[in-house]
Amino acid sequence: MNVIHVSAECYPIAKVGGLGDVVGSLPKYQQEAGANARVVMPFYDNKFTAAHKFKSVYESELVLGEDIYPYKILKLKEDVLDIEVLFVDIPEFLFKDYIYSDDDTARFTAFQIAVMDWLLTLKEKPSIIHCHDHHTGLIPFMAQECVKHKPLNGIPVILTIHNAQYQGWFSHDKVHYLPAFDIKHIGLLDWDGMINPLAAGIKCAWRVTTVSPSYIEELQQAANGLESLLSHEKEKCVGILNGIDAEVWNPETDEFIIKNYSAKNIQTGKTANKKWLCKEFGFSASKPLFAFIGRLVYEKGADLLPEVIDKVLSKKDCSILILGSGNPEVESELESLRNKHKGVYNAFIGYDEKLSHLIYAGADFLLMPSRVEPCGLNQLYSLRYGTIPVVRSIGGLKDTVVDVKDGGFGFSHTEASEGDILQTLNRAIEFYKDQPEFKKTRKHIMGIDHSWDVSAQQYIDLYNSIKSG
Ligand SMILES: Nc1ncnc2c1ncn2[C@@H]1O[C@H](COP(=O)(O)OP(=O)(O)O[C@H]2O[C@H](CO)[C@@H](O)[C@H](O)[C@H]2O)[C@@H](O)[C@H]1O
């Protein structure tokens, strides 16, 4: 089975969030399960591409509207990754020092056209095209409707929704960017008067997956305008829980952290990592340390953090550390709290992969007050590193975190509200005081297996069910 994953992100090449983690690891585990899985992604101007050498395996031109652009398909000269990655190099559009911008329509439409044009030229066609999020949502439509790409129409196309909040909307003025298709079928591209790549992907993909079982249920009630579409298409939708790359996220071997540890020496390992974090950010190591890592956006409940932090820290019985970037207002509120709560609060505004590993290793609790959480990887990483998750019970968080009061190992609340978060934080602070129970719980969570083994196989079973059915 030849699977080609099409994505805007893939760790360690280019990552903004969880999409990069999934596309960087799922194919590796699919390989181990016997499938031949590859990735095709844009060639960006970033640290990874600057540090490696590439060779061209295909060169051509693509047509976007009335214009023609040269492009290449590149491969790494040396095998430095566990999986094969192909890079679409369209200098005009993709070779930028960012992944996303405010206007990505031309960039990602050109990317998708180049991918489809190149696939047409392959002698051995993929047996599955697996698209990820709206940046690749036009591919199922192109395979089904565009005259040029009709030869690919027999290949099953899967669309995985990692986040339905972002849909890639653009106006009908730009529909001519797409290769020719029968205009009678323009309705497949449209949702509410706009061209909507995510909606088009949902309509045209052979199967749609979401990254947790709960999320697929929730999308029928709240999908940023696509509720009725997802209810209508529910027969072809399935939720498959994300896994984690157990090699990258392994406290026993993690090169980023201060002291490696396993469940056996968790006490000394966590203590050493916490000590480093506390020194670095000016905290006392005797207090419970809560951390938040993520995009500072509404879906993550980031706007609730400043008020919650201000209130919970008035008692000074815990410390809080934030790592994230996003909404400028939230960023500046979080920065300005530093002076008021010196010694118990700090924030690193920005993106820092190494620091994220140090935090998973050194914090006692991880906060995730998300309004929407399709799966969430942070809580899975935190479990692996013995850091107890404190989450809103939604989406994948609901599927992976069981509250201590229900015999589980984490803390959860039902509402993304200041009151609920505060109450739950206070429960966790109390729990920390019972050190034997706290230590037993964090040792237990390190043993919970969220590696990709099971879910990678579920995807393969899904591919097989389409081919045979
Ligand atoms: N400032 C920062 N510095 C360093 N690292 C940072 C960082 N901000 C975030 N990260 C890292 O980015 C990843 C975030 O992953 P998530 O899955 O939790 O969220 P995201 O919303 O990006 O993904 C979407 O897709 C994924 C994958 O399907 C779903 O799990 C999720 O629910 C959905 O919203 C983690 O690896 C985290 O450590």
XYZ file of C-alpha atoms and ligand atoms in Angstrom:
507
model
C 0.000 0.000 0.000
C 1.430 3.373 -1.055
C 0.114 6.219 1.062
C 0.942 9.832 0.366
C 0.211 12.348 3.130
C -0.260 15.911 1.902
C 0.283 18.570 4.545
C 1.421 22.143 5.209
C 3.411 21.032 8.276
C 5.616 18.091 9.196
C 7.914 17.896 12.237
C 10.934 18.366 12.378
C 10.845 20.262 9.076
C 8.120 22.804 9.750
C 5.746 22.930 12.720
C 3.331 25.486 14.095
C 1.369 23.066 16.262
C -0.075 19.585 16.526
C -0.582 19.094 12.777
C 3.210 19.077 12.361
C 3.600 16.498 15.128
C 0.997 14.170 13.629
C 2.271 14.317 10.047
C 5.836 13.909 11.295
C 5.008 10.735 13.203
C 1.937 8.920 11.815
C 3.696 7.908 8.533
C 6.633 6.529 10.523
C 4.319 4.238 12.485
C 2.408 3.321 9.321
C 5.741 2.251 7.809
C 6.341 0.040 10.828
C 2.883 -1.457 10.301
C 3.843 -2.408 6.759
C 2.477 0.452 4.632
C 4.697 2.544 2.400
C 3.857 6.011 3.724
C 5.391 9.248 2.433
C 4.745 12.957 2.947
C 4.552 15.779 0.424
C 4.765 19.304 1.800
C 5.826 22.850 0.810
C 9.497 23.821 0.595
C 9.785 26.744 3.034
C 12.670 29.085 3.739
C 13.469 27.905 7.265
C 16.204 26.487 9.507
C 15.656 22.934 8.292
C 15.850 23.710 4.585
C 18.895 25.949 5.150
C 20.693 23.174 7.015
C 20.163 20.408 4.442
C 20.884 19.706 0.794
C 18.156 18.827 -1.683
C 17.985 17.349 -5.169
C 15.310 17.902 -7.759
C 13.331 14.844 -8.867
C 10.803 16.594 -11.090
C 10.491 20.035 -12.683
C 7.571 21.619 -14.448
C 5.237 24.624 -14.549
C 1.843 25.045 -12.998
C -1.052 27.214 -14.085
C -2.731 29.359 -11.444
C -5.480 31.459 -13.017
C -3.927 33.288 -15.963
C -0.361 32.887 -14.729
C 2.283 30.225 -15.058
C 4.790 29.413 -12.331
C 7.781 27.063 -12.417
C 8.015 24.484 -9.646
C 10.157 21.555 -8.586
C 9.662 18.470 -6.511
C 12.657 18.068 -4.236
C 14.019 15.288 -2.082
C 16.650 15.367 0.643
C 20.100 14.377 -0.644
C 20.790 12.398 2.520
C 18.517 10.203 4.583
C 18.183 12.319 7.697
C 14.531 11.540 8.439
C 12.755 8.318 9.363
C 10.264 8.857 6.550
C 10.444 9.903 2.922
C 9.406 13.525 2.453
C 8.917 15.244 -0.891
C 9.031 19.009 -1.049
C 7.076 21.208 -3.433
C 9.277 24.147 -4.314
C 7.312 27.044 -5.801
C 9.693 29.952 -5.144
C 7.058 32.590 -5.890
C 4.664 31.330 -3.206
C 6.046 28.857 -0.723
C 9.697 29.740 -0.098
C 8.928 32.094 2.806
C 10.166 32.226 6.387
C 6.641 31.519 7.672
C 4.145 28.714 7.165
C 0.874 30.657 7.364
C -0.062 34.244 6.618
C -3.277 36.251 6.367
C -3.693 35.509 2.689
C -2.711 31.987 1.795
C -5.196 31.348 -1.003
C -2.772 31.576 -3.918
C 0.032 29.869 -1.970
C -1.845 26.761 -0.959
C -3.918 26.506 -4.123
C -0.669 26.522 -6.110
C 0.758 23.915 -3.724
C -2.227 21.620 -4.247
C -2.161 22.041 -8.038
C 1.558 21.200 -8.102
C 0.968 18.089 -5.982
C -1.851 16.879 -8.239
C 0.028 17.670 -11.481
C 3.071 15.806 -10.189
C 0.992 12.789 -9.046
C -0.381 12.583 -12.596
C 3.149 12.012 -13.893
C 4.020 9.151 -11.521
C 4.212 5.711 -13.085
C 3.327 4.101 -9.804
C 0.412 6.089 -8.426
C -0.289 6.192 -4.684
C -2.974 3.815 -3.476
C -4.249 6.400 -0.963
C -4.029 10.202 -0.918
C -4.310 11.377 2.683
C -4.979 15.125 3.036
C -4.653 17.111 6.252
C -6.745 20.205 7.066
C -8.038 22.936 4.785
C -4.682 23.686 3.107
C -5.165 20.409 1.267
C -8.979 20.416 1.164
C -9.184 21.253 -2.546
C -7.382 18.034 -3.493
C -10.443 15.763 -3.052
C -12.378 18.184 -5.293
C -9.606 18.349 -7.918
C -9.368 14.544 -8.091
C -13.107 14.251 -8.545
C -13.929 17.270 -10.717
C -10.977 18.892 -12.479
C -10.709 17.701 -16.073
C -6.936 17.513 -15.914
C -6.878 15.454 -12.709
C -9.646 12.991 -13.569
C -7.080 10.177 -14.097
C -6.552 10.314 -10.309
C -10.261 9.985 -9.585
C -10.081 6.274 -8.759
C -7.611 6.788 -5.906
C -9.322 6.979 -2.501
C -8.796 10.401 -0.914
C -8.982 10.753 2.878
C -9.308 14.098 4.628
C -8.296 14.407 8.267
C -9.716 17.388 10.143
C -7.239 18.486 12.790
C -9.049 21.731 13.375
C -12.357 22.768 11.829
C -12.083 26.341 13.126
C -9.898 27.241 10.150
C -11.456 26.545 6.762
C -9.386 28.523 4.225
C -12.348 30.587 2.920
C -11.853 32.708 -0.205
C -14.152 34.614 -2.498
C -15.624 33.355 -5.748
C -13.442 35.955 -7.573
C -10.527 33.573 -7.137
C -12.229 30.397 -8.262
C -10.385 30.690 -11.591
C -7.212 29.704 -9.684
C -8.488 26.132 -9.892
C -7.868 23.997 -12.974
C -10.884 23.735 -15.316
C -13.951 21.878 -14.062
C -17.618 21.676 -15.013
C -19.076 24.889 -13.578
C -22.329 23.048 -12.846
C -20.438 21.480 -9.920
C -19.305 24.730 -8.329
C -21.656 24.011 -5.441
C -19.159 21.440 -4.202
C -16.696 24.263 -3.511
C -19.170 26.662 -1.969
C -20.365 27.038 1.599
C -22.413 30.078 2.553
C -21.414 32.112 -0.489
C -17.666 31.574 -0.152
C -15.267 29.044 -1.603
C -14.578 26.887 1.427
C -11.695 24.405 0.977
C -12.473 22.496 4.179
C -16.142 22.106 3.218
C -15.148 21.068 -0.325
C -12.798 18.480 1.157
C -15.530 17.113 3.417
C -17.952 16.874 0.480
C -15.542 15.221 -1.939
C -13.228 13.044 0.206
C -13.999 9.345 0.233
C -13.689 9.308 4.021
C -13.287 12.081 6.576
C -11.515 11.494 9.850
C -11.189 13.644 12.931
C -8.481 13.296 15.513
C -10.621 11.956 18.366
C -13.981 10.178 18.613
C -15.552 12.905 20.797
C -14.601 15.646 18.333
C -16.577 14.103 15.505
C -19.665 14.100 17.730
C -19.080 17.689 18.845
C -18.578 18.934 15.291
C -22.206 18.193 14.549
C -23.129 20.811 17.181
C -20.232 23.271 16.774
C -18.065 23.358 13.660
C -17.680 27.052 12.885
C -20.580 26.964 10.429
C -20.121 23.438 9.059
C -22.421 21.677 11.566
C -25.132 20.724 9.066
C -22.570 19.567 6.502
C -20.879 17.317 9.048
C -24.218 15.937 10.221
C -25.150 15.240 6.618
C -21.827 13.526 5.907
C -21.612 11.685 9.221
C -21.720 8.243 7.599
C -18.326 8.775 6.027
C -16.752 10.337 9.133
C -14.780 8.499 11.781
C -12.803 9.649 14.830
C -9.325 8.162 15.299
C -7.439 9.333 18.360
C -4.002 10.831 17.709
C -0.976 9.051 19.053
C 2.404 10.450 20.030
C 5.855 9.813 18.664
C 7.177 7.780 21.577
C 10.768 8.249 20.366
C 10.675 12.044 20.183
C 8.628 12.346 23.381
C 10.544 10.038 25.681
C 11.857 11.390 29.005
C 14.370 8.518 29.140
C 16.194 9.723 26.031
C 14.986 13.316 25.452
C 18.090 15.375 24.647
C 16.407 18.661 25.465
C 15.804 18.030 29.147
C 18.140 18.472 32.123
C 17.909 14.941 33.518
C 16.510 11.908 31.753
C 14.185 9.680 33.738
C 11.733 6.812 33.572
C 8.892 5.801 35.894
C 11.515 4.058 38.054
C 13.509 7.203 38.891
C 10.731 9.701 38.298
C 11.269 11.386 41.650
C 14.892 12.396 41.013
C 14.210 13.112 37.329
C 11.243 15.404 37.867
C 12.945 17.139 40.788
C 16.053 17.976 38.734
C 14.020 19.293 35.810
C 11.700 21.301 38.063
C 14.688 22.786 39.893
C 16.123 24.017 36.597
C 12.802 25.505 35.462
C 12.236 27.225 38.799
C 15.719 28.741 38.771
C 15.327 29.887 35.181
C 11.948 31.531 35.789
C 12.406 32.737 39.373
C 10.090 30.353 41.260
C 10.370 28.458 44.529
C 10.580 24.732 43.813
C 8.535 23.889 46.901
C 5.253 25.109 45.382
C 3.238 23.163 42.797
C 4.187 24.369 39.327
C 1.436 24.691 36.700
C 2.294 25.276 33.046
C 0.448 26.181 29.871
C 1.998 25.522 26.458
C 0.217 26.477 23.267
C -1.147 28.923 20.797
C -2.607 31.913 22.656
C -5.960 31.824 20.896
C -9.640 31.743 21.852
C -10.035 27.994 21.139
C -7.340 27.212 23.686
C -9.090 29.369 26.309
C -5.968 31.573 26.379
C -8.033 34.739 26.909
C -9.231 33.266 30.234
C -5.705 32.821 31.545
C -4.815 36.386 32.672
C -7.853 36.663 34.981
C -7.432 33.128 36.306
C -3.714 33.662 36.946
C -4.330 36.952 38.699
C -6.897 35.388 41.025
C -5.217 32.076 41.812
C -1.864 33.686 42.500
C -3.270 36.094 45.064
C -2.748 33.286 47.616
C 0.784 32.610 46.320
C 0.428 28.857 46.960
C 1.470 27.758 43.466
C 3.551 28.986 40.501
C 2.447 29.350 36.895
C 4.557 29.367 33.740
C 3.252 30.160 30.260
C 4.890 29.280 26.926
C 3.009 30.509 23.911
C 2.288 33.106 21.307
C -0.759 34.248 19.398
C -3.325 36.949 20.099
C -1.329 40.179 20.750
C -3.770 41.388 23.441
C -3.497 38.141 25.386
C 0.277 38.187 24.926
C 0.569 41.670 26.403
C -1.800 40.904 29.310
C 0.236 37.817 30.127
C 3.460 39.803 29.927
C 2.191 42.579 32.133
C 1.242 40.146 34.922
C 4.940 39.406 35.443
C 5.587 42.424 37.661
C 2.504 41.938 39.782
C 3.236 38.272 40.526
C 7.005 38.173 40.614
C 8.358 34.925 42.049
C 5.200 32.906 41.293
C 4.482 33.735 37.661
C 6.407 34.019 34.429
C 5.731 33.845 30.704
C 7.852 33.117 27.662
C 6.028 34.705 24.743
C 7.208 32.980 21.591
C 7.785 29.530 20.179
C 10.511 27.328 21.649
C 10.510 23.576 21.010
C 13.321 22.865 23.497
C 11.665 24.842 26.272
C 8.412 22.949 25.693
C 10.215 19.654 26.426
C 11.817 21.165 29.537
C 8.403 22.271 30.749
C 6.706 18.912 30.163
C 9.554 17.397 32.184
C 9.756 19.974 34.977
C 6.166 21.075 35.669
C 3.873 19.320 38.143
C 0.627 20.073 36.281
C -0.252 21.055 32.704
C -3.173 23.422 32.113
C -5.441 23.068 29.083
C -8.610 25.135 29.521
C -9.538 24.710 25.835
C -12.888 25.778 24.410
C -12.271 23.479 21.449
C -9.757 20.617 21.432
C -9.980 18.215 18.490
C -7.498 15.873 20.165
C -4.758 17.741 21.969
C -1.252 16.362 22.104
C 0.026 18.396 25.040
C -1.909 16.312 27.563
C -0.509 13.128 25.981
C 3.057 14.463 26.210
C 2.450 15.567 29.777
C 1.230 12.075 30.749
C 4.395 10.553 29.279
C 6.516 12.991 31.301
C 4.614 12.394 34.570
C 2.976 15.832 34.563
C -0.654 15.730 35.661
C -3.108 17.284 33.165
C -5.700 19.847 34.310
C -8.112 20.128 31.417
C -11.498 21.170 30.212
C -13.408 18.023 29.370
C -13.911 18.482 25.625
C -12.914 16.684 22.425
C -9.784 14.596 22.758
C -9.250 15.859 26.317
C -12.498 14.150 27.275
C -11.290 10.952 25.592
C -7.888 10.864 27.281
C -8.104 12.429 30.760
C -10.067 10.861 33.634
C -10.569 12.960 36.745
C -9.149 11.720 40.062
C -12.607 12.019 41.550
C -13.772 9.369 39.066
C -10.884 7.075 39.957
C -8.613 8.583 37.319
C -5.344 10.495 37.171
C -6.067 14.092 36.140
C -8.307 17.068 36.796
C -11.112 18.150 34.540
C -13.883 20.728 34.459
C -16.939 21.012 32.245
C -16.997 24.713 31.371
C -14.306 26.885 29.836
C -15.050 29.541 32.439
C -12.950 31.396 34.948
C -14.931 29.916 37.857
C -14.569 26.306 36.727
C -10.868 26.655 35.979
C -10.183 28.278 39.359
C -12.074 25.591 41.215
C -10.153 22.864 39.412
C -6.807 24.549 39.964
C -7.577 24.726 43.654
C -8.455 21.027 43.695
C -5.073 20.284 42.093
C -3.253 22.503 44.618
C -4.932 20.541 47.441
C -4.021 17.240 45.744
C -0.358 18.281 45.622
C -0.342 18.535 49.422
C -0.949 14.785 49.644
C 2.533 13.976 48.345
C 2.277 10.146 48.504
C -0.906 10.223 46.390
C 0.536 12.881 44.053
C 3.704 10.842 43.481
C 1.764 7.620 42.972
C -0.429 9.310 40.360
C 2.393 10.821 38.368
C 4.220 7.505 38.315
C 1.034 5.810 37.100
C 0.444 8.247 34.212
C 3.907 7.663 32.783
C 2.801 4.108 32.006
C -0.288 5.061 29.978
C 0.402 4.094 26.374
C -0.576 6.718 23.811
C 1.973 5.772 21.169
C 0.789 5.578 17.564
C 0.795 1.776 17.366
C -2.967 1.341 17.730
C -4.118 4.443 15.824
C -1.696 3.992 12.902
C -3.216 0.552 12.407
C -6.729 2.049 12.604
C -5.874 4.324 9.672
C -4.524 1.375 7.714
C -7.689 -0.600 8.467
C -9.712 2.372 7.243
C -7.720 2.544 3.977
C -8.216 -1.206 3.481
C -11.938 -0.979 4.172
C -12.324 1.595 1.389
C -10.366 -0.389 -1.134
C -12.236 -3.556 -0.446
C -15.603 -1.961 0.041
N 4.908 28.317 21.969
C 5.217 27.041 21.767
N 6.494 26.621 21.861
C 6.816 25.313 21.666
N 5.926 24.364 21.344
C 4.647 24.734 21.232
C 4.223 26.074 21.428
N 2.885 26.144 21.215
C 2.481 24.896 20.909
N 3.546 24.053 20.929
C 3.539 22.633 20.591
O 2.603 22.458 19.508
C 1.877 21.259 19.701
C 0.432 21.631 19.993
O -0.315 20.585 19.719
P -1.897 20.448 20.016
O -2.293 19.171 19.407
O -2.136 20.496 21.480
O -2.570 21.727 19.391
P -2.897 22.406 17.963
O -4.038 23.249 18.272
O -1.706 23.048 17.401
O -3.284 21.230 16.974
C -4.478 20.845 16.273
O -4.136 19.589 15.646
C -3.702 18.623 16.589
C -3.220 17.419 15.812
O -4.256 16.680 15.285
C -4.805 18.292 17.584
O -4.273 17.428 18.575
C -5.307 19.583 18.244
O -6.394 19.302 19.107
C -5.680 20.581 17.177
O -6.144 21.801 17.748
C 2.558 20.525 20.829
O 3.637 19.788 20.335
C 3.082 21.693 21.696
O 4.121 21.311 22.544
